[in-house]
Coordinates of C-alpha atoms and ligand atoms in Angstrom, one line a residue:
M139 CA 145.1 -246.1 18.0
P140 CA 143.4 -242.7 17.8
A141 CA 139.6 -242.7 17.7
L142 CA 137.8 -242.1 14.5
P143 CA 135.6 -239.0 14.3
T144 CA 132.7 -239.9 16.5
R145 CA 129.0 -239.1 16.3
A146 CA 129.6 -236.5 18.9
T147 CA 132.2 -234.8 16.7
A148 CA 129.7 -234.9 13.7
A149 CA 127.0 -233.4 16.0
M150 CA 129.4 -230.6 16.9
V151 CA 129.6 -229.7 13.2
D152 CA 126.0 -230.4 12.1
R153 CA 124.2 -227.8 14.3
P154 CA 121.4 -225.8 12.8
I155 CA 122.6 -222.6 11.1
P156 CA 121.7 -219.6 13.4
D157 CA 119.8 -216.9 11.6
D158 CA 121.1 -213.9 13.5
P159 CA 124.4 -212.2 12.7
E160 CA 125.8 -212.6 16.2
G161 CA 124.9 -216.4 16.3
L162 CA 126.5 -216.7 12.8
R163 CA 129.6 -215.0 13.9
S164 CA 130.1 -217.2 17.0
E165 CA 129.2 -220.3 14.9
V166 CA 132.0 -219.4 12.4
V167 CA 134.4 -218.9 15.3
R168 CA 133.4 -222.2 16.8
L169 CA 133.8 -224.1 13.6
K170 CA 137.2 -222.5 12.9
K171 CA 138.3 -223.7 16.3
I172 CA 137.1 -227.3 15.5
V173 CA 139.0 -227.2 12.2
R174 CA 142.1 -226.0 13.9
A175 CA 141.8 -228.7 16.6
L176 CA 141.3 -231.4 14.0
M177 CA 144.2 -230.2 11.9
G178 CA 146.5 -230.2 14.9
R179 CA 145.3 -233.6 15.9
A180 CA 145.8 -235.0 12.3
E181 CA 149.3 -233.6 12.2
R182 CA 150.1 -235.1 15.6
D183 CA 148.7 -238.4 14.5
M184 CA 150.6 -238.3 11.2
N185 CA 153.8 -238.1 13.2
A186 CA 152.7 -240.8 15.5
R187 CA 153.8 -244.4 15.0
H188 CA 150.4 -245.9 15.0
T189 CA 149.0 -243.7 12.2
D190 CA 146.0 -245.2 10.6
F191 CA 145.6 -244.0 7.0
G192 CA 141.8 -244.6 7.0
W193 CA 141.4 -242.4 10.0
F194 CA 143.6 -239.8 8.4
Q195 CA 141.3 -239.8 5.3
D196 CA 138.3 -239.4 7.5
T197 CA 139.9 -236.5 9.2
I198 CA 140.6 -234.8 5.9
R199 CA 137.0 -235.4 4.7
L200 CA 135.7 -234.0 7.9
E201 CA 138.0 -231.1 7.6
D202 CA 136.7 -230.4 4.1
Q203 CA 133.1 -230.6 5.3
V204 CA 133.9 -228.2 8.1
R205 CA 135.6 -225.8 5.7
A206 CA 132.6 -226.0 3.3
R207 CA 130.2 -225.4 6.2
T208 CA 132.3 -222.5 7.4
R209 CA 132.2 -221.0 3.9
E210 CA 128.4 -221.5 3.8
L211 CA 128.1 -219.8 7.2
E212 CA 130.3 -217.0 6.2
E213 CA 128.3 -216.4 3.0
A214 CA 125.1 -216.6 5.1
Q215 CA 126.5 -214.1 7.5
L216 CA 127.5 -211.8 4.6
H217 CA 123.9 -212.2 3.2
I218 CA 122.4 -211.3 6.5
E219 CA 124.7 -208.3 6.9
R220 CA 123.6 -207.1 3.5
I221 CA 119.9 -207.6 4.4
N222 CA 120.6 -205.6 7.6
R223 CA 122.2 -202.8 5.7
D224 CA 119.3 -202.7 3.3
L225 CA 116.8 -202.7 6.2
Q226 CA 118.7 -199.9 7.9
S227 CA 118.7 -197.8 4.8
A228 CA 115.0 -198.5 4.2
K229 CA 114.3 -197.5 7.8
D230 CA 116.3 -194.2 7.3
R231 CA 114.4 -193.5 4.1
L232 CA 111.1 -194.1 5.9
E233 CA 112.1 -191.9 8.8
R234 CA 113.0 -189.1 6.3
E235 CA 109.7 -189.5 4.5
V236 CA 107.7 -189.5 7.8
D237 CA 109.6 -186.3 8.7
E238 CA 108.9 -184.7 5.4
R239 CA 105.2 -185.6 5.6
R240 CA 105.0 -184.2 9.1
R241 CA 106.5 -180.9 7.8
A242 CA 104.1 -180.9 4.8
N243 CA 101.1 -181.5 7.1
A244 CA 102.1 -178.6 9.4
A245 CA 102.5 -176.3 6.3
L246 CA 99.1 -177.5 5.0
E247 CA 97.4 -176.8 8.4
Q248 CA 98.9 -173.4 8.5
A249 CA 97.8 -172.7 4.9
M250 CA 94.3 -173.9 5.8
E251 CA 94.1 -171.7 8.8
Q252 CA 95.2 -168.7 6.7
L253 CA 92.5 -169.6 4.2
V254 CA 89.8 -169.7 6.9
Q255 CA 91.0 -166.3 8.2
T256 CA 91.0 -164.9 4.7
E257 CA 87.5 -166.3 4.0
K258 CA 86.3 -164.9 7.4
L259 CA 87.7 -161.5 6.4
A260 CA 86.1 -161.7 3.0
A261 CA 82.7 -162.7 4.6
L262 CA 83.1 -159.8 7.0
G263 CA 84.0 -157.5 4.1
S264 CA 80.9 -158.4 2.2
L265 CA 78.8 -158.1 5.3
V266 CA 80.1 -154.6 5.9
A267 CA 79.6 -153.7 2.2
G268 CA 76.0 -155.0 2.5
V269 CA 75.4 -153.0 5.7
A270 CA 76.6 -149.9 4.0
H271 CA 74.5 -150.6 0.9
E272 CA 71.4 -151.3 2.9
L273 CA 71.8 -148.2 5.1
N274 CA 72.4 -146.1 2.1
T275 CA 68.8 -146.1 1.1
P276 CA 67.0 -144.9 4.2
L277 CA 69.9 -142.4 5.1
G278 CA 69.9 -141.1 1.5
N279 CA 66.1 -140.7 1.6
S280 CA 66.3 -138.9 4.9
L281 CA 69.0 -136.5 3.6
T282 CA 66.9 -135.7 0.5
V283 CA 63.8 -135.0 2.6
A284 CA 65.8 -132.9 5.1
S285 CA 67.3 -130.7 2.4
A286 CA 63.9 -130.3 0.7
L287 CA 62.4 -129.4 4.1
S288 CA 65.2 -126.9 4.7
Q289 CA 64.5 -125.1 1.3
L290 CA 60.8 -125.2 2.1
V291 CA 61.3 -123.5 5.4
Q292 CA 63.6 -120.9 3.8
G293 CA 61.0 -120.0 1.2
F294 CA 58.3 -119.9 3.8
N295 CA 60.5 -117.6 6.0
E296 CA 61.1 -115.2 3.0
Q297 CA 57.4 -114.9 2.4
L298 CA 56.8 -114.4 6.1
E299 CA 59.4 -111.6 6.3
A300 CA 58.2 -109.9 3.1
G301 CA 54.6 -110.0 4.6
T302 CA 53.3 -111.8 1.5
L303 CA 52.3 -114.9 3.3
R304 CA 48.8 -116.1 2.4
K305 CA 46.6 -118.5 4.3
Q306 CA 46.8 -121.2 1.6
T307 CA 50.6 -121.0 1.7
L308 CA 50.5 -121.7 5.4
V309 CA 48.1 -124.6 4.9
D310 CA 50.4 -126.1 2.2
F311 CA 53.4 -125.6 4.3
V312 CA 52.0 -127.5 7.2
A313 CA 50.9 -130.4 4.9
Q314 CA 54.4 -130.5 3.4
C315 CA 56.0 -130.4 6.8
R316 CA 53.8 -133.3 7.9
D317 CA 54.7 -135.4 4.9
A318 CA 58.4 -134.7 5.3
A319 CA 58.2 -135.6 9.0
S320 CA 56.5 -138.8 8.2
L321 CA 59.0 -139.7 5.5
L322 CA 61.9 -138.8 7.9
E323 CA 60.4 -141.0 10.6
K324 CA 59.8 -143.9 8.3
N325 CA 63.4 -143.8 7.0
C326 CA 65.0 -143.3 10.4
R327 CA 62.9 -146.2 11.7
R328 CA 64.1 -148.4 8.8
A329 CA 67.7 -147.4 9.5
A330 CA 67.3 -148.2 13.2
E331 CA 65.7 -151.5 12.4
L332 CA 68.6 -152.4 10.1
I333 CA 71.1 -151.5 12.7
G334 CA 69.2 -153.6 15.2
N335 CA 69.4 -156.5 12.8
F336 CA 73.1 -156.0 12.2
K337 CA 73.7 -156.0 16.0
Q338 CA 72.0 -159.4 16.2
V339 CA 74.3 -160.7 13.5
A340 CA 77.2 -160.0 15.8
V341 CA 75.7 -162.5 18.3
D342 CA 75.4 -160.0 21.1
Q343 CA 76.9 -161.8 24.1
T344 CA 75.5 -159.5 26.8
S345 CA 72.0 -160.4 25.9
M346 CA 72.8 -164.1 26.0
R347 CA 73.0 -165.4 29.5
R348 CA 73.5 -169.1 29.9
R349 CA 71.2 -170.7 32.4
R350 CA 69.0 -173.7 33.1
F351 CA 65.5 -173.3 31.7
D352 CA 62.5 -175.2 30.5
L353 CA 62.3 -175.3 26.7
R354 CA 58.5 -175.1 26.5
Q355 CA 58.3 -172.2 29.0
S356 CA 60.8 -170.1 27.0
I357 CA 59.0 -170.7 23.7
E358 CA 55.7 -169.8 25.4
E359 CA 57.3 -166.6 26.5
V360 CA 58.3 -165.6 23.0
L361 CA 55.0 -166.6 21.5
S362 CA 53.2 -164.4 24.0
T363 CA 55.1 -161.4 22.6
L364 CA 54.1 -162.5 19.1
H365 CA 50.5 -162.9 20.1
P366 CA 49.4 -159.4 19.0
K367 CA 50.6 -160.2 15.5
L368 CA 48.5 -163.4 15.3
K369 CA 45.5 -162.2 17.3
H370 CA 43.3 -160.8 14.5
T371 CA 44.4 -163.2 11.8
A372 CA 43.1 -166.6 10.7
Y373 CA 46.6 -168.0 11.3
G374 CA 46.9 -170.7 14.0
L375 CA 49.9 -171.8 16.0
E376 CA 50.2 -175.2 17.7
L377 CA 52.9 -175.8 20.3
A378 CA 53.6 -179.4 20.8
V379 CA 56.7 -179.0 23.0
P380 CA 56.4 -181.2 26.1
A381 CA 57.0 -179.5 29.4
G382 CA 59.9 -180.7 31.4
I383 CA 62.7 -180.6 28.8
E384 CA 65.3 -178.8 30.9
L385 CA 68.2 -177.2 29.1
D386 CA 71.5 -175.8 30.2
S387 CA 71.9 -173.3 27.3
F388 CA 71.0 -169.9 26.0
P389 CA 67.3 -169.1 26.1
G390 CA 67.8 -165.8 24.3
P391 CA 69.0 -167.3 21.0
I392 CA 66.2 -170.0 21.1
E393 CA 63.6 -167.3 21.5
Q394 CA 65.1 -165.2 18.8
I395 CA 65.2 -168.1 16.4
V396 CA 61.5 -168.9 17.1
A397 CA 60.5 -165.2 16.7
N398 CA 62.3 -164.9 13.3
L399 CA 60.8 -168.2 12.0
V400 CA 57.2 -167.1 13.0
N401 CA 57.7 -163.7 11.5
N402 CA 58.9 -165.3 8.3
S403 CA 55.9 -167.6 8.1
L404 CA 53.6 -164.6 8.5
Q405 CA 55.4 -162.4 6.1
H406 CA 56.4 -164.9 3.4
G407 CA 54.6 -168.2 3.9
F408 CA 51.1 -166.8 4.6
E409 CA 51.3 -163.7 2.4
G410 CA 48.1 -163.3 0.5
R411 CA 46.6 -166.4 2.1
S412 CA 43.4 -166.5 4.1
E413 CA 44.7 -169.2 6.5
G414 CA 47.8 -170.9 7.7
H415 CA 49.1 -173.1 10.4
I416 CA 52.4 -173.1 12.3
H417 CA 53.5 -176.2 14.2
I418 CA 56.3 -176.2 16.7
A419 CA 57.4 -179.5 18.3
A420 CA 60.4 -180.8 20.2
E421 CA 61.9 -184.1 21.3
V422 CA 65.0 -185.3 23.1
V423 CA 67.0 -187.6 20.9
S424 CA 70.0 -189.8 21.6
G425 CA 73.3 -188.2 22.7
G426 CA 71.6 -185.5 24.8
Q427 CA 70.4 -183.6 21.7
I428 CA 67.3 -181.7 21.3
L429 CA 65.4 -181.7 18.0
L430 CA 63.1 -178.7 17.5
H431 CA 60.8 -179.0 14.5
Y432 CA 59.3 -175.8 13.1
S433 CA 56.9 -176.0 10.2
D434 CA 54.2 -174.0 8.4
D435 CA 51.8 -174.9 5.7
G436 CA 52.3 -171.7 3.7
A437 CA 53.7 -171.0 0.2
G438 CA 56.9 -172.9 0.8
I439 CA 60.3 -172.0 -0.6
P440 CA 61.2 -173.0 -4.2
D441 CA 64.4 -175.2 -4.5
A442 CA 66.3 -172.5 -6.3
I443 CA 65.7 -170.1 -3.4
A444 CA 66.1 -172.6 -0.6
K445 CA 69.9 -172.9 -1.2
R446 CA 70.3 -169.2 -0.5
V447 CA 67.9 -168.3 2.3
F448 CA 70.5 -168.6 5.0
D449 CA 72.9 -166.2 3.1
P450 CA 73.1 -162.6 4.5
F451 CA 71.0 -160.1 2.5
F452 CA 69.1 -162.7 0.6
T453 CA 65.5 -161.6 0.5
T454 CA 62.5 -161.9 -1.8
R455 CA 61.0 -158.8 -0.2
L456 CA 63.6 -156.3 -1.4
G457 CA 62.2 -152.8 -1.1
R458 CA 59.3 -154.1 0.9
G459 CA 60.9 -154.2 4.3
G460 CA 63.0 -157.3 4.0
S461 CA 66.7 -157.0 4.8
G462 CA 67.5 -160.7 4.2
L463 CA 69.2 -161.0 7.6
G464 CA 66.5 -163.0 9.5
L465 CA 67.6 -166.5 8.6
Y466 CA 71.2 -165.5 8.5
I467 CA 70.8 -164.5 12.2
V468 CA 68.9 -167.8 12.8
Y469 CA 71.8 -169.7 11.3
N470 CA 74.4 -167.9 13.3
L471 CA 72.5 -168.4 16.5
A472 CA 71.8 -172.1 15.9
T473 CA 75.5 -172.8 15.2
A474 CA 77.5 -170.2 17.1
A475 CA 75.3 -169.7 20.2
L476 CA 73.7 -173.1 20.6
G477 CA 76.4 -175.3 19.0
G478 CA 73.9 -177.0 16.8
T479 CA 72.7 -177.2 13.2
I480 CA 69.7 -176.1 11.3
E481 CA 68.2 -177.7 8.2
L482 CA 65.5 -176.5 5.8
T483 CA 63.1 -178.8 4.0
S484 CA 60.8 -177.1 1.6
G485 CA 59.6 -176.8 -1.9
A486 CA 57.1 -174.5 -3.7
G487 CA 53.6 -175.1 -2.3
R488 CA 54.8 -177.5 0.3
G489 CA 55.2 -175.2 3.3
A490 CA 58.5 -174.6 5.0
R491 CA 60.1 -176.9 7.6
F492 CA 63.1 -176.1 9.8
D493 CA 64.8 -178.8 11.9
L494 CA 67.0 -177.4 14.6
R495 CA 69.3 -179.8 16.4
F496 CA 71.3 -178.7 19.3
P497 CA 72.8 -180.1 22.5
R498 CA 70.8 -180.0 25.7
V499 CA 73.9 -178.7 27.4
A500 CA 75.5 -176.0 25.3
P501 CA 79.2 -176.6 24.6
S502 CA 81.5 -174.3 26.5
T503 CA 83.0 -173.1 23.2
A504 CA 79.6 -171.7 22.2
L505 CA 79.4 -167.9 22.2
R506 CA 83.0 -167.1 22.5
G507 CA 82.2 -164.2 20.3
E508 CA 83.2 -166.2 17.2
E509 CA 81.4 -164.9 14.3
H510 CA 80.2 -167.5 11.8
D511 CA 80.4 -166.9 8.1
G512 CA 77.1 -168.4 7.1
P513 CA 76.4 -171.7 5.6
G514 CA 77.7 -171.3 2.1
Ligands
ATP173 N1 58.3 -169.6 6.1 C1 58.7 -169.2 4.9 N2 57.9 -169.4 3.8 C2 58.3 -169.0 2.6 N3 59.4 -168.3 2.3 C3 60.3 -168.1 3.3 C4 59.9 -168.5 4.7 N4 61.0 -168.1 5.5 C5 61.9 -167.5 4.7 N5 61.5 -167.5 3.4 C6 62.2 -166.9 2.3 O1 63.6 -166.8 2.7 C7 64.0 -165.4 2.4 C8 65.0 -165.0 3.5 O2 64.4 -164.9 4.8 P1 65.1 -164.0 5.8 O3 64.3 -164.1 7.1 O4 66.5 -164.2 5.9 O5 64.9 -162.5 5.2 P2 63.6 -161.6 5.1 O6 62.5 -162.2 5.9 O7 63.3 -161.5 3.6 O8 64.1 -160.3 5.7 P3 64.3 -159.9 7.2 O9 64.1 -161.2 8.0 O10 65.6 -159.3 7.4 O11 63.2 -158.9 7.5 C9 62.7 -164.6 2.5 O12 62.9 -163.4 1.8 C10 61.7 -165.6 1.8 O13 61.8 -165.5 0.4
MG174 MG1 62.8 -162.7 7.9

């Protein structure tokens, strides 16, 4: 008598459903094999003499179960295949999107670079226009004086040749020549001064040698050159920079910054005041940075003006010797040469305070001749 389906046979069917397509496929194959084997066996047993009908029924039931299970597995396999297809198409879509985004980013970067170049050119354009405008006044004045002088000389010469020259004419002529010469000198000096300032704007690399130096020493040096300006005044200067702060940077720009700030305190801050104080201090802060504090207790800078003081050609002394390049140069030196930042804190009647922050070791990118476009 053939054996009834044993627990072992049931165990062969009741395995857990694998959750990967490959496992599912081999499970389906395996179950099909079991079904075929069982069917073959049932057929054989049907033909045998000792067929037991109960066992036959069990076999049929088992076979049904296996079929149902196989169907379930096949459906599960189809489902997983569908999920895989969906996943694959989602992955393709994502890859396409990443690709598109990468291309868009590259285009954006290029556009930004172009914009920066365009803005640089625009800044340069306005600087050149400003230079032309500023130089126009002293050069125009010189031209007027020179042609007036030429006419004067011609008239004088005519009188001389005609023998009609009187002593008074000669005296007047000398006085007029002296005035003309002084006007010419003043205007030429102004033009030379402006050109000197414009040269500084270009952050002249040759005058900026990098070296190791002591911060206090280099500030003392520049203050000694400013001493004559302070000597006969009631204005005082206190230097609270400790000795021994050694920098590997550009002493030239630091000296130029200090000189421009002191000149501004004298010209703007203390104008019309009987006394005034300048305080210069420095400290080493975290990250190898130097903080240089410059302050005066002068007139201060009203908020409306403070926003514009670093712009090229902004001056409140138009026509009185101001070109408005001093703080623009300071800004360029602080950022381009020293690789740092400069901040103004002020207000009308509160004095002016400039905080300059720059690295103790200047970055190697500083002073590659890049021109900065100003803060705004
Ligand atoms: N310490 C200060 N106190 C008050 N006002 C100041 C001070 N420093 C600068 N300013 C203001 O900022 C403006 C811009 O200064 P900046 O040095 O750029 O030009 P300027 O001194 O007018 O001309 P330049 O420096 O070319 O001779 C000045 O005209 C002045 O109004
Ligand atoms: Mg100035």
